[in-house]
Structure formats: C-alpha cells, structure tokens
Amino acid sequence: QKIPAGRGWYGRPPLEFQTASPGYEQDENLQIPELQRIIDSMNQSWKGQRPDRMELCPDFILLEQLAYLSIDQIQPPSSFAVPLGLDIARLRPVYVDFVADGPDWIVVGTPQSGKTTLLLTWILALAESKSPEQVQFVLVTARRNSLRPVEKLPHILNYCRDSESFYKGDAMSKIEAEIQHREQLANNSPSQINNQPRIIIVFDDYNDFAKMTETERDVKSILEKLGRCGKNNLGIHSITTGPLPNLDVSYTGDPLIKQVKGWLSGFVLRVLDPNELNILGVRATAKEIKQMLRGRGYLVHGGSREMLQIATPGDEDNITTQVEKLRQHWSDKGIPSARWQDISGNQ
C-alpha cells in the first residue's frame, strides 16, 4: 500500500499522523509561490510586536566601530583589556586582556589571513587606552616592513624594519639590559616590578625572522631570556606571528616558541583544512571552515576558544591619522614619548 505524502508515526507506542499542509497546492513548483503569498499576507496583517532580527557577523569591521559598540562595557582601570573583534555568534565585542590572558601570545594563520592586521589593531587599541608610561613596544618585522604604519606612535621604543636591524642595532642590547634590571628588581624589591611599564616585543613574520637569525647565537640567547620573562612576571611580553602549519612544525625547537607555546594563548586565523596542524591545537569543523574569511578565526586562552572576526584599523592613511591623533592626545596630557630607561636610575 502506498503511503501518502506527509504520513508518519510519532510517540510510544507509535501513533499514525498526517502532517498538515500550509497551502492547497499539490504541485511542488506551485507550492513556493503560494507560500510566499501566504507569508506576505501574514506580514501585512500582523500589527503586534515583532522579534529582533538576527544579524550576521560582518565580514569587515573597523576598530573605531568596535570601540563605539564597546561604550557600555565597563573596563577596570588597571586592566589591559581592549576590544579586538566581534564574537560571531553573539555579535558582542571580544575583549582580550594582554596581561591576564597571556602573558605571551602566538598568532598563526594561513597567508593573507589577517595576522598583521591583528597586530596593528592590538597595538593601536592598547596605545589608545594606555599611556606611553604604561605600555611600550619594540616592533620587529622580518622583511616586509609590515608594521611601519604605527612606527611613529609615542609608545614605540624601537622599530626594527628587518631582522638585521634587531641584532645589529641597539634593540637587542636594550632588551637584555632591561631584563637583567627587572630580574634584579624581582630579587630585591618585587613590588617595584608593578611600577615598571609593560614592554611588548612584537615579531611579525616570525618564521622569516627565525630563519634569518638561526646562526646568530646572541639572538638565540636573548630569545630564550625573553621567553622566560612571562614565567618570572617581569612585565616584558611577546607576540609572535607565523603561518600555518610552519610555525609549529619548523620551529618547535626555537627558544622563544618553545617557552611561550606552553601558555596556549593566541589566535588561529582562517583555518582552511580541518586536518591542518597548529601550535594551539585548534581543530576546525567543516561548518566553521565555510565561514573562514580574512580576519576570521579563533581566540584561544584559558583552555577555551571562541570564534571571532578581527577588527581592522583601516588602510594606511586611516592608520596614519589615528597615530597622529594619539601623538597629540598624549602630548596634550604632558606625557612624553617612550624611551628606554637608564638602568643607572636616570631617565
């Protein structure tokens, strides 16, 4: 016996039932326009309250728009939390506290996934919320000169446009002297560490940096010391970026990566292969991979992960404008630009 369309069973014991039809048409080709007419009629007739629309996470969001969405959120004055993106499910700003959620960070992703954009967003967000006396940066790019747009921020201690300028200039020696100074403070006056500015060493394209410095013993030594700063709570931090999967596979023996990957704090951006290895152990589902646009990925910290869309500071002209505004802002407050402190005690 042929079972009619819509006939079935439910419950225990099973009861036979017939599914109701929303319209009268039997032909499937005619059902769609009939249903559309029914929906249009209901839409015009309904005069009561309607539910809020479900919005989709935008593919592109400016940092200044994100800051506007964050106005109602209360941020503790001592916190280093800044909004970096939107939670794609709840469409709420995602705050990341560099210190509390870190202390060191790794950013990995496929080519053109938004790794450098994330760095620029993070640097600008911190530079807006914290003065040059509270947070300072050493920026190191391997060869693309990728962080040049924020070079003139008053928070920048050193800008190294390539690997060679890092170890042949004064950046590496200054970092080493600062680490030694803070180690002495930690031993003699631990409370004084809290009075020191947070120094963040940012390495963009770290895989290229590691290749170009692999024969430099002094570089290996300072990277190893830098990796221990987080464990020793010295207020000196690092962010490293690199591609998937190379940063994990090729540099597991790197002195800095070896130390900081244990924190499991970072971002995995634009995963395109569910089987691709990454240093933070994130596995993407097929459904999630379909959503992987530029700047989309996972924030990983504290054993959890959340999917987000990273905010962008805009094009280079927009970044230049923001940098000039910040220079003026902190200058108007009478706060000088960052510079390395004289370890002898003189500024």
Short mmCIF file of C-alpha atoms in Angstrom, two decimals:
data_model
loop_
_atom_site.label_atom_id
_atom_site.label_comp_id
_atom_site.label_asym_id
_atom_site.label_seq_id
_atom_site.Cartn_x
_atom_site.Cartn_y
_atom_site.Cartn_z
CA GLN A 1 0.00 0.00 0.00
CA LYS A 2 1.37 3.40 -0.97
CA ILE A 3 1.85 5.74 1.99
CA PRO A 4 0.54 9.28 1.33
CA ALA A 5 3.00 12.17 1.46
CA GLY A 6 3.18 13.62 4.96
CA ARG A 7 2.01 10.42 6.66
CA GLY A 8 4.11 9.13 9.57
CA TRP A 9 4.28 7.96 13.18
CA TYR A 10 5.28 9.55 16.48
CA GLY A 11 5.49 8.68 20.17
CA ARG A 12 5.47 5.39 22.09
CA PRO A 13 3.51 3.40 21.29
CA PRO A 14 3.70 4.90 17.78
CA LEU A 15 0.62 6.76 16.62
CA GLU A 16 -0.11 7.38 12.99
CA PHE A 17 -0.50 11.02 11.96
CA GLN A 18 -0.85 13.14 8.86
CA THR A 19 1.29 16.28 8.57
CA ALA A 20 -0.73 19.41 7.80
CA SER A 21 -0.05 21.33 4.62
CA PRO A 22 0.46 25.13 4.79
CA GLY A 23 -1.35 25.57 1.47
CA TYR A 24 -3.60 23.91 -1.07
CA GLU A 25 -1.27 23.36 -3.98
CA GLN A 26 -0.11 19.77 -4.54
CA ASP A 27 2.49 20.56 -7.19
CA GLU A 28 5.85 21.42 -5.55
CA ASN A 29 6.59 24.01 -8.25
CA LEU A 30 3.41 25.86 -7.26
CA GLN A 31 3.86 25.50 -3.51
CA ILE A 32 6.72 28.00 -3.26
CA PRO A 33 4.86 31.00 -4.78
CA GLU A 34 1.73 30.03 -2.80
CA LEU A 35 3.72 30.04 0.45
CA GLN A 36 5.25 33.38 -0.46
CA ARG A 37 1.76 34.85 -0.91
CA ILE A 38 0.71 33.44 2.47
CA ILE A 39 3.80 34.92 4.16
CA ASP A 40 3.27 38.32 2.53
CA SER A 41 -0.35 38.33 3.69
CA MET A 42 0.62 37.42 7.26
CA ASN A 43 3.34 40.06 7.26
CA GLN A 44 0.89 42.77 6.23
CA SER A 45 -1.77 41.65 8.67
CA TRP A 46 0.41 41.37 11.78
CA LYS A 47 0.27 44.55 13.91
CA GLY A 48 1.83 43.27 17.15
CA GLN A 49 5.40 43.30 18.44
CA ARG A 50 7.98 41.59 16.24
CA PRO A 51 11.12 39.72 17.33
CA ASP A 52 14.53 41.31 16.90
CA ARG A 53 16.21 40.45 13.63
CA MET A 54 19.11 38.01 13.74
CA GLU A 55 22.09 39.84 12.29
CA LEU A 56 25.08 38.13 10.71
CA CYS A 57 28.63 38.91 11.72
CA PRO A 58 30.07 41.42 9.24
CA ASP A 59 32.98 40.40 7.05
CA PHE A 60 34.72 43.71 7.79
CA ILE A 61 34.60 45.89 10.89
CA LEU A 62 36.69 48.95 11.70
CA LEU A 63 38.39 49.29 15.08
CA GLU A 64 36.66 52.64 15.65
CA GLN A 65 33.26 50.97 15.07
CA LEU A 66 34.20 48.29 17.57
CA ALA A 67 35.11 50.93 20.13
CA TYR A 68 31.68 52.51 19.63
CA LEU A 69 29.97 49.16 20.27
CA SER A 70 32.02 48.82 23.47
CA ILE A 71 30.91 52.11 25.06
CA ASP A 72 28.55 50.45 27.54
CA GLN A 73 31.10 47.89 28.70
CA ILE A 74 32.93 48.71 31.93
CA GLN A 75 36.68 48.19 31.88
CA PRO A 76 38.68 48.10 35.13
CA PRO A 77 41.18 50.99 35.12
CA SER A 78 44.09 48.66 35.88
CA SER A 79 43.19 46.23 33.14
CA PHE A 80 44.99 45.81 29.84
CA ALA A 81 41.82 44.53 28.18
CA VAL A 82 40.95 46.05 24.81
CA PRO A 83 38.34 45.05 22.22
CA LEU A 84 39.88 43.30 19.20
CA GLY A 85 36.94 41.81 17.33
CA LEU A 86 33.35 40.61 17.33
CA ASP A 87 32.07 37.31 18.66
CA ILE A 88 30.42 35.89 15.53
CA ALA A 89 27.61 34.23 17.48
CA ARG A 90 26.61 36.98 19.93
CA LEU A 91 27.92 39.93 17.90
CA ARG A 92 29.48 41.41 21.01
CA PRO A 93 32.96 42.96 21.22
CA VAL A 94 35.61 40.46 22.30
CA TYR A 95 37.93 41.90 24.93
CA VAL A 96 41.42 40.49 25.30
CA ASP A 97 43.50 41.31 28.37
CA PHE A 98 47.08 41.09 27.21
CA VAL A 99 48.44 40.54 30.71
CA ALA A 100 45.76 38.48 32.47
CA ASP A 101 45.02 36.24 29.47
CA GLY A 102 48.67 35.97 28.37
CA PRO A 103 51.35 36.76 29.29
CA ASP A 104 52.77 35.86 25.83
CA TRP A 105 50.85 35.36 22.62
CA ILE A 106 51.12 33.45 19.36
CA VAL A 107 49.18 34.35 16.21
CA VAL A 108 49.07 31.78 13.41
CA GLY A 109 47.10 31.62 10.20
CA THR A 110 47.14 30.90 6.51
CA PRO A 111 48.59 33.50 4.08
CA GLN A 112 46.51 36.69 3.89
CA SER A 113 44.52 35.64 6.96
CA GLY A 114 44.88 38.95 8.80
CA LYS A 115 47.80 38.27 11.16
CA THR A 116 49.44 41.66 10.61
CA THR A 117 46.06 43.39 10.73
CA LEU A 118 45.51 41.87 14.17
CA LEU A 119 48.88 43.22 15.34
CA LEU A 120 48.09 46.72 14.08
CA THR A 121 44.64 46.62 15.71
CA TRP A 122 46.06 45.40 19.02
CA ILE A 123 48.88 47.96 19.09
CA LEU A 124 46.55 50.87 18.33
CA ALA A 125 43.91 49.72 20.82
CA LEU A 126 46.49 49.48 23.61
CA ALA A 127 48.09 52.80 22.61
CA GLU A 128 44.70 54.49 22.89
CA SER A 129 43.81 53.07 26.29
CA LYS A 130 47.27 53.14 27.92
CA SER A 131 49.83 55.93 28.01
CA PRO A 132 53.47 55.60 26.85
CA GLU A 133 54.36 55.37 30.53
CA GLN A 134 52.17 52.28 30.94
CA VAL A 135 52.77 50.24 27.80
CA GLN A 136 55.67 50.34 25.34
CA PHE A 137 56.55 48.39 22.22
CA VAL A 138 59.53 47.03 20.34
CA LEU A 139 58.39 46.19 16.81
CA VAL A 140 60.33 43.69 14.69
CA THR A 141 59.45 42.83 11.10
CA ALA A 142 61.39 40.23 9.16
CA ARG A 143 61.49 41.84 5.71
CA ARG A 144 58.08 43.21 4.71
CA ASN A 145 58.32 46.38 6.83
CA SER A 146 54.74 45.44 7.71
CA LEU A 147 54.36 47.44 10.94
CA ARG A 148 55.67 50.71 9.51
CA PRO A 149 52.24 52.45 9.75
CA VAL A 150 52.50 52.56 13.57
CA GLU A 151 56.22 53.34 13.74
CA LYS A 152 55.60 56.92 14.95
CA LEU A 153 53.36 56.05 17.88
CA PRO A 154 54.73 57.65 21.08
CA HIS A 155 54.71 54.18 22.67
CA ILE A 156 57.43 52.76 20.37
CA LEU A 157 60.85 52.12 21.93
CA ASN A 158 62.39 50.61 18.81
CA TYR A 159 61.20 49.88 15.31
CA CYS A 160 63.27 47.22 13.55
CA ARG A 161 62.34 47.05 9.89
CA ASP A 162 64.24 43.78 9.36
CA SER A 163 65.98 41.04 11.33
CA GLU A 164 69.44 42.55 10.93
CA SER A 165 68.43 45.88 12.43
CA PHE A 166 67.21 43.99 15.51
CA TYR A 167 70.55 42.46 16.44
CA LYS A 168 72.92 44.99 14.84
CA GLY A 169 71.07 47.99 16.23
CA ASP A 170 70.56 48.70 19.93
CA ALA A 171 67.18 46.95 20.36
CA MET A 172 68.58 43.59 21.40
CA SER A 173 71.09 45.03 23.87
CA LYS A 174 68.43 47.31 25.36
CA ILE A 175 66.04 44.38 25.85
CA GLU A 176 68.76 42.34 27.51
CA ALA A 177 69.69 45.17 29.86
CA GLU A 178 66.02 45.71 30.77
CA ILE A 179 65.54 42.01 31.51
CA GLN A 180 68.61 42.00 33.79
CA HIS A 181 67.38 45.14 35.54
CA ARG A 182 63.97 43.65 36.21
CA GLU A 183 65.43 40.36 37.38
CA GLN A 184 67.37 42.32 39.98
CA LEU A 185 64.21 44.17 40.99
CA ALA A 186 62.34 40.88 41.29
CA ASN A 187 65.04 39.57 43.64
CA ASN A 188 65.49 42.72 45.73
CA SER A 189 62.21 44.68 45.52
CA PRO A 190 59.49 42.54 43.87
CA SER A 191 56.82 45.21 44.40
CA GLN A 192 58.77 47.61 42.18
CA ILE A 193 58.06 45.45 39.12
CA ASN A 194 54.47 46.73 39.17
CA ASN A 195 55.75 50.29 38.76
CA GLN A 196 57.56 49.45 35.54
CA PRO A 197 55.90 49.95 32.13
CA ARG A 198 54.74 46.84 30.31
CA ILE A 199 57.07 46.21 27.38
CA ILE A 200 55.71 44.18 24.48
CA ILE A 201 58.10 42.76 21.88
CA VAL A 202 56.16 42.19 18.64
CA PHE A 203 57.59 39.87 15.98
CA ASP A 204 55.71 39.87 12.68
CA ASP A 205 56.56 37.03 10.23
CA TYR A 206 58.48 35.27 12.99
CA ASN A 207 59.22 32.27 10.77
CA ASP A 208 61.28 34.50 8.45
CA PHE A 209 62.95 36.18 11.43
CA ALA A 210 63.95 32.78 12.84
CA LYS A 211 65.44 31.65 9.51
CA MET A 212 67.45 34.84 9.13
CA THR A 213 68.89 34.70 12.66
CA GLU A 214 69.33 30.95 13.11
CA THR A 215 73.15 31.23 13.10
CA GLU A 216 73.24 34.21 15.49
CA ARG A 217 74.00 32.87 18.97
CA ASP A 218 73.36 36.20 20.67
CA VAL A 219 69.87 36.30 19.16
CA LYS A 220 69.12 32.80 20.42
CA SER A 221 70.28 33.80 23.87
CA ILE A 222 68.06 36.90 24.09
CA LEU A 223 65.05 34.98 22.73
CA GLU A 224 65.49 32.37 25.44
CA LYS A 225 65.65 35.06 28.12
CA LEU A 226 62.62 36.79 26.63
CA GLY A 227 60.67 33.53 26.75
CA ARG A 228 61.26 33.24 30.50
CA CYS A 229 60.02 36.76 31.30
CA GLY A 230 56.37 35.71 31.46
CA LYS A 231 57.07 32.90 33.92
CA ASN A 232 59.08 35.28 36.09
CA ASN A 233 56.43 38.07 35.95
CA LEU A 234 58.89 40.71 34.78
CA GLY A 235 56.33 42.76 32.83
CA ILE A 236 58.04 42.02 29.49
CA HIS A 237 55.87 40.20 26.96
CA SER A 238 55.94 38.98 23.38
CA ILE A 239 53.68 38.42 20.40
CA THR A 240 54.87 36.22 17.55
CA THR A 241 53.08 35.64 14.25
CA GLY A 242 53.62 32.97 11.63
CA PRO A 243 51.94 30.81 9.01
CA LEU A 244 50.09 27.53 9.34
CA PRO A 245 51.48 24.97 9.82
CA ASN A 246 55.14 26.06 9.62
CA LEU A 247 55.34 27.88 12.94
CA ASP A 248 54.50 24.65 14.77
CA VAL A 249 56.31 22.11 12.59
CA SER A 250 59.50 24.01 11.77
CA TYR A 251 60.15 25.93 14.98
CA THR A 252 59.25 23.63 17.84
CA GLY A 253 62.91 23.87 18.92
CA ASP A 254 63.05 27.65 18.72
CA PRO A 255 63.98 29.09 22.15
CA LEU A 256 61.16 31.63 22.22
CA ILE A 257 58.42 29.49 20.68
CA LYS A 258 59.40 26.60 22.93
CA GLN A 259 58.80 28.75 26.00
CA VAL A 260 55.68 30.71 25.05
CA LYS A 261 53.66 27.98 23.37
CA GLY A 262 53.12 26.46 26.81
CA TRP A 263 50.84 29.37 27.70
CA LEU A 264 48.35 28.32 24.98
CA SER A 265 47.31 31.94 24.47
CA GLY A 266 46.82 33.15 20.94
CA PHE A 267 44.83 33.36 17.75
CA VAL A 268 44.34 30.91 14.91
CA LEU A 269 43.10 32.75 11.82
CA ARG A 270 41.40 31.49 8.66
CA VAL A 271 41.81 27.74 9.01
CA LEU A 272 41.07 26.11 5.64
CA ASP A 273 41.93 22.48 6.31
CA PRO A 274 40.27 20.55 9.18
CA ASN A 275 43.34 18.31 9.44
CA GLU A 276 45.91 21.10 9.46
CA LEU A 277 48.17 21.16 12.49
CA ASN A 278 48.59 24.32 14.54
CA ILE A 279 50.51 25.22 17.62
CA LEU A 280 47.38 25.89 19.71
CA GLY A 281 45.72 22.56 18.93
CA VAL A 282 42.59 24.05 17.31
CA ARG A 283 40.58 21.74 15.04
CA ALA A 284 38.03 23.45 12.81
CA THR A 285 34.82 21.75 11.71
CA ALA A 286 33.67 21.73 8.09
CA LYS A 287 30.85 24.14 9.03
CA GLU A 288 33.28 26.58 10.63
CA ILE A 289 35.67 26.42 7.70
CA LYS A 290 32.92 27.65 5.38
CA GLN A 291 32.87 30.87 7.44
CA MET A 292 36.62 31.41 7.31
CA LEU A 293 37.04 34.79 5.67
CA ARG A 294 40.06 37.05 6.07
CA GLY A 295 40.31 38.11 9.70
CA ARG A 296 38.08 35.32 10.98
CA GLY A 297 39.35 32.70 13.37
CA TYR A 298 39.67 31.65 16.99
CA LEU A 299 40.80 33.31 20.19
CA VAL A 300 42.37 30.67 22.42
CA HIS A 301 43.16 31.17 26.11
CA GLY A 302 42.49 29.55 29.45
CA GLY A 303 41.65 26.23 27.83
CA SER A 304 38.75 27.68 25.83
CA ARG A 305 38.24 29.04 22.35
CA GLU A 306 35.78 31.38 20.71
CA MET A 307 35.27 32.28 17.08
CA LEU A 308 35.52 35.94 16.17
CA GLN A 309 36.00 38.45 13.38
CA ILE A 310 39.10 40.59 13.94
CA ALA A 311 38.64 44.35 13.65
CA THR A 312 40.84 46.32 11.27
CA PRO A 313 42.27 49.81 11.77
CA GLY A 314 41.64 50.55 8.08
CA ASP A 315 44.04 51.45 5.30
CA GLU A 316 47.43 53.08 5.79
CA ASP A 317 46.05 56.62 5.53
CA ASN A 318 43.49 55.87 8.24
CA ILE A 319 46.19 54.39 10.48
CA THR A 320 48.40 57.44 9.94
CA THR A 321 45.53 59.66 11.03
CA GLN A 322 44.96 57.57 14.16
CA VAL A 323 48.67 57.64 15.03
CA GLU A 324 48.77 61.44 14.73
CA LYS A 325 45.68 61.77 16.94
CA LEU A 326 47.29 59.57 19.60
CA ARG A 327 50.55 61.50 19.45
CA GLN A 328 48.61 64.72 20.01
CA HIS A 329 46.43 63.16 22.71
CA TRP A 330 49.29 62.00 24.91
CA SER A 331 51.31 65.15 24.21
CA ASP A 332 48.38 67.30 25.37
CA LYS A 333 48.36 65.32 28.61
CA GLY A 334 52.03 66.16 29.12
CA ILE A 335 53.17 62.54 28.80
CA PRO A 336 56.49 62.13 26.95
CA SER A 337 57.14 59.51 24.30
CA ALA A 338 58.52 56.15 25.42
CA ARG A 339 62.24 55.66 25.70
CA TRP A 340 64.47 53.11 27.32
CA GLN A 341 65.16 53.94 30.93
CA ASP A 342 68.70 54.48 32.07
CA ILE A 343 69.40 51.42 34.18
CA SER A 344 71.57 53.58 36.44
CA GLY A 345 68.34 55.29 37.53
CA ASN A 346 68.45 58.38 35.33
CA GLN A 347 65.67 58.83 32.77
#
